[in-house]
Tab-separated table of N, CA and C and ligand atoms in Angstrom:
chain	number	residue	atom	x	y	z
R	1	UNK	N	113.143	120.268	154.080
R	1	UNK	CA	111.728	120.102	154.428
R	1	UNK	C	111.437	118.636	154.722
R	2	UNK	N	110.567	118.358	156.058
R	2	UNK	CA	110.591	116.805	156.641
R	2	UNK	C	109.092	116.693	155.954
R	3	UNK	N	109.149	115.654	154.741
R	3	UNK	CA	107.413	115.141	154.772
R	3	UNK	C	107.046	114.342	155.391
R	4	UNK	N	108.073	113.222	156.747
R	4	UNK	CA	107.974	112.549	157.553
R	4	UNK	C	108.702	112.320	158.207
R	5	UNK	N	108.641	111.393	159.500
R	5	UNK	CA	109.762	111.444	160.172
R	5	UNK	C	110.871	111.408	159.751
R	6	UNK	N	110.637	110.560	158.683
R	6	UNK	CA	112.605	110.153	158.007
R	6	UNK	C	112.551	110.138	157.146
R	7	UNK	N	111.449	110.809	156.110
R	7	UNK	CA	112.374	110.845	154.634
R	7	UNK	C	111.800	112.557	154.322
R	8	UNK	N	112.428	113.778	153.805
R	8	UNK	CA	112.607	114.848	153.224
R	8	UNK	C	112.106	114.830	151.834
R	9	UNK	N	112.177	116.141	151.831
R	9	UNK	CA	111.786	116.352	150.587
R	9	UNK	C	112.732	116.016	149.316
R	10	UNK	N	113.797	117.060	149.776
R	10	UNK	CA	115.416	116.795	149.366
R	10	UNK	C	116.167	115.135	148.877
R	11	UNK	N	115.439	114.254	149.926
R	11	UNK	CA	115.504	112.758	149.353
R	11	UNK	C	114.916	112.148	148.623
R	12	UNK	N	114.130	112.417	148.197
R	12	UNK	CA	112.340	112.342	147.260
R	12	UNK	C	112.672	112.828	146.021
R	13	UNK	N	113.466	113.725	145.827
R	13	UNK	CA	113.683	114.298	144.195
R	13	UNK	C	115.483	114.679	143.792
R	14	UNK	N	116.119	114.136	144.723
R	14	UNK	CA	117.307	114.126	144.223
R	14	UNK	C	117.788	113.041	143.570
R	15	UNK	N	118.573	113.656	142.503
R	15	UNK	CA	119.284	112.479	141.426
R	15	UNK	C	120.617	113.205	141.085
R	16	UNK	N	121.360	112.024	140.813
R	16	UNK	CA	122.490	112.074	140.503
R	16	UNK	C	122.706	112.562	139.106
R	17	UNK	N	121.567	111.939	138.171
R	17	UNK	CA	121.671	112.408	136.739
R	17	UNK	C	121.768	113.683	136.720
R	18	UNK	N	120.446	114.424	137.107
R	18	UNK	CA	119.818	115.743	137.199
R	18	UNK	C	120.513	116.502	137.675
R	19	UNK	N	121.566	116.374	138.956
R	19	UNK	CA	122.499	117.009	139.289
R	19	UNK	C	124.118	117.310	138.423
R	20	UNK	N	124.228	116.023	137.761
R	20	UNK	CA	125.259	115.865	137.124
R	20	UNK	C	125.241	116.782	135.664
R	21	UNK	N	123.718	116.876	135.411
R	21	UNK	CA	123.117	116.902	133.603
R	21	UNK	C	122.664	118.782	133.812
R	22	UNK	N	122.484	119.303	134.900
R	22	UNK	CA	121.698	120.567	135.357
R	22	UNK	C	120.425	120.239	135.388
R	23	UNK	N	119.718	119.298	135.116
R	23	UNK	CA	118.408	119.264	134.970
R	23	UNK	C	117.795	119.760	136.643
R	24	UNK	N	116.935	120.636	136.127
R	24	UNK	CA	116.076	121.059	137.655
R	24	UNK	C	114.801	120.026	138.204
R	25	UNK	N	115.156	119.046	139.064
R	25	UNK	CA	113.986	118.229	139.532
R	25	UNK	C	113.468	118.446	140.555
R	26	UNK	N	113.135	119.739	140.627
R	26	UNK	CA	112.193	120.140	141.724
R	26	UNK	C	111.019	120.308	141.126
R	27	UNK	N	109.827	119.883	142.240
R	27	UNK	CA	108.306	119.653	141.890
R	27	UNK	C	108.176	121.325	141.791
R	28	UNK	N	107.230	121.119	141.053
R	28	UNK	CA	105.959	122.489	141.345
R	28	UNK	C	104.791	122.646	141.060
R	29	UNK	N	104.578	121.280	140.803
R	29	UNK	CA	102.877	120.775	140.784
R	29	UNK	C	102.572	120.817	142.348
R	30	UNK	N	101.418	121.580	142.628
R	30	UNK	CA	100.775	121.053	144.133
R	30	UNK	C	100.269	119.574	143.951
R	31	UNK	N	99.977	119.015	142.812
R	31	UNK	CA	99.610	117.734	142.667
R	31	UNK	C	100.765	117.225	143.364
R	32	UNK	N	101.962	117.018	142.702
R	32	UNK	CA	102.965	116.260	142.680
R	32	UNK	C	103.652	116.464	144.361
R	33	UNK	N	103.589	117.217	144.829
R	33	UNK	CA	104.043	117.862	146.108
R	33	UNK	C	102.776	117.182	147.338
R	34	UNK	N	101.605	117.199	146.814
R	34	UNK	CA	100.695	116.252	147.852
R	34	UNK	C	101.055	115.053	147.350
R	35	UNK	N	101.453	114.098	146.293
R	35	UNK	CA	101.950	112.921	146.253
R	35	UNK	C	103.094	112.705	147.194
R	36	UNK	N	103.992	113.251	146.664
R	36	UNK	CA	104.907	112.965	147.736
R	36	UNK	C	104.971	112.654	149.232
R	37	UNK	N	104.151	113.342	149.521
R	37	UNK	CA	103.545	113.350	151.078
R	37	UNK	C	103.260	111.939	151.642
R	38	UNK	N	102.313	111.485	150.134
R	38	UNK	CA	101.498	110.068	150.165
R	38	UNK	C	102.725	109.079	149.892
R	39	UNK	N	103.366	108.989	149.244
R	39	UNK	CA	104.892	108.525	148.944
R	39	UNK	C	105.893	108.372	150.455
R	40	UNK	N	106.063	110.035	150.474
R	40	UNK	CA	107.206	109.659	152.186
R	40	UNK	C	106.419	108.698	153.269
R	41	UNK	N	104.613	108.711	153.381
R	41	UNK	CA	103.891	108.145	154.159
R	41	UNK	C	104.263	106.268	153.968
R	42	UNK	N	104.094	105.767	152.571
R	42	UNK	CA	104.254	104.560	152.114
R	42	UNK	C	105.820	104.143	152.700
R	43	UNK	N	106.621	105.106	152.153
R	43	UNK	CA	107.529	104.745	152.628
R	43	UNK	C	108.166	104.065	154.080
R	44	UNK	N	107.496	105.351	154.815
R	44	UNK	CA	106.931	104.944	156.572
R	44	UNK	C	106.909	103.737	156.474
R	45	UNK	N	105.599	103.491	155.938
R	45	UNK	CA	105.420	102.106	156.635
R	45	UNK	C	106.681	100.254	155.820
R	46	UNK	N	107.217	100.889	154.481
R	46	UNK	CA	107.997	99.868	154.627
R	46	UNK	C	109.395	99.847	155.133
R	47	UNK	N	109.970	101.126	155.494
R	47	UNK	CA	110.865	100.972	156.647
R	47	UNK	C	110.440	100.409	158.004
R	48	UNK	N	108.961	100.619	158.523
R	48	UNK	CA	108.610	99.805	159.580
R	48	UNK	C	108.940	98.773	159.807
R	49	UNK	N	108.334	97.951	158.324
R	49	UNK	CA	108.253	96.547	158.261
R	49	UNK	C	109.782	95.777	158.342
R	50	UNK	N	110.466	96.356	157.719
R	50	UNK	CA	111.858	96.319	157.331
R	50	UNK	C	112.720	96.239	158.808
R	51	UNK	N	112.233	97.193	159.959
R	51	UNK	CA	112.960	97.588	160.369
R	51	UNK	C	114.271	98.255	160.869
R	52	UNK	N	114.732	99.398	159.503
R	52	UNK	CA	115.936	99.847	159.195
R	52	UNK	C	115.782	100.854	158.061
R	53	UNK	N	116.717	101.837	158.227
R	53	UNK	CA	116.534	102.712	157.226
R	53	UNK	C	116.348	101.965	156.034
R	54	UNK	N	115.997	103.143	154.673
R	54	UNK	CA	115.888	102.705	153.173
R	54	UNK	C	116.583	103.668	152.647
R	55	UNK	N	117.102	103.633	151.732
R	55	UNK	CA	117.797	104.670	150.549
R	55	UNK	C	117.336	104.554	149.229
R	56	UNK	N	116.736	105.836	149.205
R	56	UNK	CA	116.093	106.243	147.824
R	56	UNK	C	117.047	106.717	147.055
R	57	UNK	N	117.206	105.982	145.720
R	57	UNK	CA	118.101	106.248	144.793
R	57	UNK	C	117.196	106.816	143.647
R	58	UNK	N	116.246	106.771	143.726
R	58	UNK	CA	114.768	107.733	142.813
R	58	UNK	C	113.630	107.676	143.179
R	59	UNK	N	113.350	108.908	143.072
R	59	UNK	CA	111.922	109.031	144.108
R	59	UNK	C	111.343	109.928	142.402
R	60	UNK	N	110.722	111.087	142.924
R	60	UNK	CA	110.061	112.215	141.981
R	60	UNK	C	110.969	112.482	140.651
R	61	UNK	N	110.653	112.110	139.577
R	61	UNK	CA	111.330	112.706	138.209
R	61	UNK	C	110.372	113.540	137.680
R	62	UNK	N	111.192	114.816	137.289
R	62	UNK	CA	110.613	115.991	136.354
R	62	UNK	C	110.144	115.111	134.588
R	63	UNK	N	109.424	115.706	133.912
R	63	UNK	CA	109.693	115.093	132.703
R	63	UNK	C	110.671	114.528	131.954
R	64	UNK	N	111.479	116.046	131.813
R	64	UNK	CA	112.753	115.994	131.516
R	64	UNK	C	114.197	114.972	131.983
R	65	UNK	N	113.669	114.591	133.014
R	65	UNK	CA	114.766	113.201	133.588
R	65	UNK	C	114.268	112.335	133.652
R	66	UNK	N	113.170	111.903	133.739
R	66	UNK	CA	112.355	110.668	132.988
R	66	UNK	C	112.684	110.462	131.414
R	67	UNK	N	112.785	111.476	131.470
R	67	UNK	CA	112.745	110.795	129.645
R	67	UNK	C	114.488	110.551	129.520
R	68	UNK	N	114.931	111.739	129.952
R	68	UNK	CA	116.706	111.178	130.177
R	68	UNK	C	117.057	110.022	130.366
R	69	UNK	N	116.393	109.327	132.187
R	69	UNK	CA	116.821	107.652	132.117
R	69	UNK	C	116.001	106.954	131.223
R	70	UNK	N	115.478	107.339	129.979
R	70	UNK	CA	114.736	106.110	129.608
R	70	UNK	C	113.427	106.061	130.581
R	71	UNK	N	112.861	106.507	131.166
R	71	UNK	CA	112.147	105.736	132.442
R	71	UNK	C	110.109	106.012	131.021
R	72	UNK	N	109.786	104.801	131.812
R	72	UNK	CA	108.421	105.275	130.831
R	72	UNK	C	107.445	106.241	130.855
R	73	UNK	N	106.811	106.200	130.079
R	73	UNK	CA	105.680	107.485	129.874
R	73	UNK	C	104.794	107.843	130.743
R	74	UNK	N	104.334	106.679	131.245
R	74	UNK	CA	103.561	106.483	132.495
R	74	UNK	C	103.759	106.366	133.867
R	75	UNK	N	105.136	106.437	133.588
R	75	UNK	CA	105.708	106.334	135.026
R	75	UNK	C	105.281	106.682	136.704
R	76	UNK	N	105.166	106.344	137.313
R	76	UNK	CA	104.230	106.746	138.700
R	76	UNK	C	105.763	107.669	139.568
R	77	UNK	N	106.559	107.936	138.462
R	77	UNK	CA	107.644	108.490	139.130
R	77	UNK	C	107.557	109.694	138.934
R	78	UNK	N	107.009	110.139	137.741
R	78	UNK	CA	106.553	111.159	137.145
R	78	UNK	C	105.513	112.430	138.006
R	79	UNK	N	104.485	111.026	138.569
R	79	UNK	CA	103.951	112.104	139.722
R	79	UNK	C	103.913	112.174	141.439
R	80	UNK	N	105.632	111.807	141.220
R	80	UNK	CA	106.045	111.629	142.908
R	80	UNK	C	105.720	110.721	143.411
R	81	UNK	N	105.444	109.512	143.208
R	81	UNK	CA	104.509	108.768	143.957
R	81	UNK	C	105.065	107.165	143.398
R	82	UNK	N	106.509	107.392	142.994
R	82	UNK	CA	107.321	106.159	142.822
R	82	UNK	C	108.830	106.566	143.718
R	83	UNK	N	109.096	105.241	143.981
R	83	UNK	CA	110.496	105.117	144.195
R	83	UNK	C	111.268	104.078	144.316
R	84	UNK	N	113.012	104.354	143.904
R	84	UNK	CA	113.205	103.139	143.693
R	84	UNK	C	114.496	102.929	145.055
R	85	UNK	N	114.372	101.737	145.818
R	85	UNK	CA	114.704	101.697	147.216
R	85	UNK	C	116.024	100.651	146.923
R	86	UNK	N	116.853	100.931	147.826
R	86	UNK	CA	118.258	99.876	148.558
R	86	UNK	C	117.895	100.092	149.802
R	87	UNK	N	118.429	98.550	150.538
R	87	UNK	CA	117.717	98.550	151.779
R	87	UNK	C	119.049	98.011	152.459
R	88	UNK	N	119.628	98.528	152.899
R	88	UNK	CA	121.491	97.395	153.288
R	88	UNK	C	120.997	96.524	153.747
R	89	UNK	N	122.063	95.587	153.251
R	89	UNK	CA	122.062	94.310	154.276
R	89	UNK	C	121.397	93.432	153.632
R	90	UNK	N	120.055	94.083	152.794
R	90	UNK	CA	119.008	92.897	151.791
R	90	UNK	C	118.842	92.928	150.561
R	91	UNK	N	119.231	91.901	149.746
R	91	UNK	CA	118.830	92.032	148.481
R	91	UNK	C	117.712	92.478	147.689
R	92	UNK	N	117.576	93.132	146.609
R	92	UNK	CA	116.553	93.540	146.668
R	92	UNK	C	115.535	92.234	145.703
R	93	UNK	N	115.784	91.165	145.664
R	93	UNK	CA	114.977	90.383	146.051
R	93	UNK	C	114.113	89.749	147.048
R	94	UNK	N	115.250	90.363	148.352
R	94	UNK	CA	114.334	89.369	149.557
R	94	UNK	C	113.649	90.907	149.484
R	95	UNK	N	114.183	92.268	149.506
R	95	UNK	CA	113.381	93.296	150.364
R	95	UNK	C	111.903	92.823	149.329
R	96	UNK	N	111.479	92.542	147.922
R	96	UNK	CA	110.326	92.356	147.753
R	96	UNK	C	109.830	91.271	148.022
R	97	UNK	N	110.292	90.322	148.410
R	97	UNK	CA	109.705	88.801	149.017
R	97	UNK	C	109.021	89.485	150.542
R	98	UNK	N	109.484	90.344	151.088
R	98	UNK	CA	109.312	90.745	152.493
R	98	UNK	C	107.922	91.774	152.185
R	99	UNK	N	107.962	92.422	151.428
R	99	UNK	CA	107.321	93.766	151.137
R	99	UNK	C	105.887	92.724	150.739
R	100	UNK	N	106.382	91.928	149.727
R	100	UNK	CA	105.048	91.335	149.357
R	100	UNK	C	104.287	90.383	150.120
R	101	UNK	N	104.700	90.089	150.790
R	101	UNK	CA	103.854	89.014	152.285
R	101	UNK	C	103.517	89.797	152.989
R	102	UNK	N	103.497	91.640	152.516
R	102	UNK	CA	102.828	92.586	153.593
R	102	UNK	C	102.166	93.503	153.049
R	103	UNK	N	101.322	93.125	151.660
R	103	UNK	CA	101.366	93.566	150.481
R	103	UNK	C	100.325	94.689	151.395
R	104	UNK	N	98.800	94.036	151.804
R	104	UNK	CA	97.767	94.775	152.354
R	104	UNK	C	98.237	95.898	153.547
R	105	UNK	N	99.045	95.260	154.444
R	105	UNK	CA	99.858	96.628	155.349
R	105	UNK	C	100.571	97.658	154.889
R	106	UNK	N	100.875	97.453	153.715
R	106	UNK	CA	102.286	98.559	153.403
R	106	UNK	C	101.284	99.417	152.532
R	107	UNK	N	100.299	98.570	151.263
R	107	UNK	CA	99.384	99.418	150.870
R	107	UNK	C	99.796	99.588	149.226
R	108	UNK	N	100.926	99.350	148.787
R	108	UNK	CA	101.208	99.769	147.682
R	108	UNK	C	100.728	99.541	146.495
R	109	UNK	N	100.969	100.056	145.593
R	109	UNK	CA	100.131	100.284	143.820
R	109	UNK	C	100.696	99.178	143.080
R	110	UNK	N	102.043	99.144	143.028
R	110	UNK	CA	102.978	98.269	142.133
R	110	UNK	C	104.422	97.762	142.750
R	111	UNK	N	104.871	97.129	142.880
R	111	UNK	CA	105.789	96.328	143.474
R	111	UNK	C	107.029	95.610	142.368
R	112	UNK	N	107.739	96.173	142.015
R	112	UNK	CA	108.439	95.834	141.257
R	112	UNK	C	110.080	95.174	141.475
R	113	UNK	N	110.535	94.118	141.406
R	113	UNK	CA	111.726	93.595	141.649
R	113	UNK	C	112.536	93.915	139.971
R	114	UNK	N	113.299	94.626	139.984
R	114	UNK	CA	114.112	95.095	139.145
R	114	UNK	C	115.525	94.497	138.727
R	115	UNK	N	115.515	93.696	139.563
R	115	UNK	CA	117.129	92.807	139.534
R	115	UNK	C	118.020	93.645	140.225
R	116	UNK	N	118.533	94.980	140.422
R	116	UNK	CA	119.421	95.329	141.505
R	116	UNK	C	119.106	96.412	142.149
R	117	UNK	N	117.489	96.742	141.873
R	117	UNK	CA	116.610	97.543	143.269
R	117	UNK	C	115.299	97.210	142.946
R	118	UNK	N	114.694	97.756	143.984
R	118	UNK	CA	113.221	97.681	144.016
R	118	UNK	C	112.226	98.812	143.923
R	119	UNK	N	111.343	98.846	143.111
R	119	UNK	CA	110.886	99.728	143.091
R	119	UNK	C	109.239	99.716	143.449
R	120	UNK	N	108.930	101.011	144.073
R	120	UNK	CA	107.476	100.003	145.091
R	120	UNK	C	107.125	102.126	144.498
R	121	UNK	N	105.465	101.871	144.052
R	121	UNK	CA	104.858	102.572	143.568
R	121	UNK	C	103.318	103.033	144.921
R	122	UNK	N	102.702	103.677	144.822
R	122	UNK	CA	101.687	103.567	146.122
R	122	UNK	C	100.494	104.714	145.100
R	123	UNK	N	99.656	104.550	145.442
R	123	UNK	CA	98.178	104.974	144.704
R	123	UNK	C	97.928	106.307	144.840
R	124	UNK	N	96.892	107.040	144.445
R	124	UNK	CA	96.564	108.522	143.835
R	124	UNK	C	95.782	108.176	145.861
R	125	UNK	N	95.583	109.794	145.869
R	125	UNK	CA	94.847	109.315	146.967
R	125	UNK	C	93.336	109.009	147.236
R	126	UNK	N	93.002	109.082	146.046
R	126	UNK	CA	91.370	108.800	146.087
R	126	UNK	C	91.308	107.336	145.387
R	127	UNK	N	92.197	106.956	145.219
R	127	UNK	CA	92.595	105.312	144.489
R	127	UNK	C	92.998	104.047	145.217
R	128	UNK	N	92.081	103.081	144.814
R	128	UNK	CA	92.663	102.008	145.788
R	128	UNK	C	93.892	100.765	145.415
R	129	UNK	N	94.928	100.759	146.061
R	129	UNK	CA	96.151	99.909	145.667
R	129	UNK	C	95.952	98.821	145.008
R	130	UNK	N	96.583	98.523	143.808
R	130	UNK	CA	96.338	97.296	143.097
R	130	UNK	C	96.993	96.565	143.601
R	131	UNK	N	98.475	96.617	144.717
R	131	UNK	CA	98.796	95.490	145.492
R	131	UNK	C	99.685	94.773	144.391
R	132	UNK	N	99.920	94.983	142.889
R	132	UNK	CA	100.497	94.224	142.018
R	132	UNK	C	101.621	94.009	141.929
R	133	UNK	N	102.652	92.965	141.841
R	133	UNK	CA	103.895	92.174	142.275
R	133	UNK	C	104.324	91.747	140.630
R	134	UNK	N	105.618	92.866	140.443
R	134	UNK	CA	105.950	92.177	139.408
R	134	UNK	C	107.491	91.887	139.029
R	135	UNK	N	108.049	91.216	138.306
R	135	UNK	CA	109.471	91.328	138.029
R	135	UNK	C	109.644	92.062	136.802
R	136	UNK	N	110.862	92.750	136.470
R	136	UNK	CA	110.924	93.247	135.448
R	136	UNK	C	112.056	92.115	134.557
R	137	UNK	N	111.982	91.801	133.395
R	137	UNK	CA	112.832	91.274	132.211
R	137	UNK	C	113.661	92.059	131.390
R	138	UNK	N	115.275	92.366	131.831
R	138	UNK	CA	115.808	93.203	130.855
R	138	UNK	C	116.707	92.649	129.754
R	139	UNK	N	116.064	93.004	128.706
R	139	UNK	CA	117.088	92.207	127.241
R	139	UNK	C	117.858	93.191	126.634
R	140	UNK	N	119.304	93.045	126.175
R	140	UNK	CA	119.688	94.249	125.737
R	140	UNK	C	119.147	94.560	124.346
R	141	UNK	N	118.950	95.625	124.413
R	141	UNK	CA	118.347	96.135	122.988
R	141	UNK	C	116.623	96.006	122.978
R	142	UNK	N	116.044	95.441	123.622
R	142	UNK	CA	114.856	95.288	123.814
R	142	UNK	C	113.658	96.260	124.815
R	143	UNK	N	112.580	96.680	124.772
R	143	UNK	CA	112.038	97.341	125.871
R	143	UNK	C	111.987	96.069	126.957
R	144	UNK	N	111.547	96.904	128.299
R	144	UNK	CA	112.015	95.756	129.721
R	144	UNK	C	110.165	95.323	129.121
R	145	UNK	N	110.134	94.042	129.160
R	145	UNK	CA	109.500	93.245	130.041
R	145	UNK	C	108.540	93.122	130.921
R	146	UNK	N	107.575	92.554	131.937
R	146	UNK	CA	107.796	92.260	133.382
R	146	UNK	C	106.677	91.071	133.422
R	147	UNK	N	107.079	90.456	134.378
R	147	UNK	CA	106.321	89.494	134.471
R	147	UNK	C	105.642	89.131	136.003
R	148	UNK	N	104.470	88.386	135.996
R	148	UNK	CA	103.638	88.461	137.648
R	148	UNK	C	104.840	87.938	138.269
R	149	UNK	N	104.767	88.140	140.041
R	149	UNK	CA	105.402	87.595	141.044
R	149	UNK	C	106.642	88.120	140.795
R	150	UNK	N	107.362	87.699	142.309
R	150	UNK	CA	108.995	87.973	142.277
R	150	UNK	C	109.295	86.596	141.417
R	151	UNK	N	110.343	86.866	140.353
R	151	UNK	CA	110.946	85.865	139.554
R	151	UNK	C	112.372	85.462	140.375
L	201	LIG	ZN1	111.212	102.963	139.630
């Protein structure tokens, strides 16, 4: 199923865990299924900017694989409407140095530089983008961190 020109549904909620673990991460919230929509759309536009495909290595997590990776409670992954991107060719430092000098075009909720991806979040649809730029801090043994701006 195409929710846009170039990204599927199938790319939006596949994981390696979930596949590996049996976990079933298919949506079946109509909530979560109109996020996505709003998600493959965001996406659109930062492959635009980019000019080049993106590879989603996590898009939509069920409960159950959220809580598997660790991922948090609140997660905007939770209701389709996160993902976390590799972009070849760019680190995913510059891809958020790039993303964030286009913060108002691309539109997004949360902007996160993760140290070896990026993860870019986009708003409910009756919600307006907080545009917020952050790094995350990982200590071992510690919860992550994050702090304003790309670090
Ligand atoms: Zn993420």
């Amino acid at each position: 199923l195409n929710l846009t020109a170039h990204f599927t549904l199938a790319e939006l909620t596949a994981s390696d865990y979930a596949t590996r673990t049996g976990i079933d991460n298919q949506p079946i919230d109509p909530a979560v299924l109109a996020n996505l929509h709003l998600l493959a759309d965001g996406l659109e536009r930062v492959r635009a900017v980019l000019g080049q495909p993106i590879h989603i290595s996590s898009g939509y997590r069920c409960e159950k694989l959220n809580a598997a990776v660790s991922g948090s409670r609140t997660s905007a992954h939770l209701k389709g409407l996160a993902a976390d991107i590799h972009v070849p060719g760019i680190t995913p430092r510059g891809v958020c140095l790039r993303l964030s000098a286009v913060a108002d075009a691309i539109g997004f909720d949360q902007l996160i530089f993760e140290g070896s991806w990026t993860h870019i979040g986009f708003p409910e649809a009756d919600a307006e983008p907080r545009r917020q730029i952050l790094t995350a801090i990982f200590k071992p043994g510690r919860p992550t961190t994050y702090v304003g701006g790309i670090a």
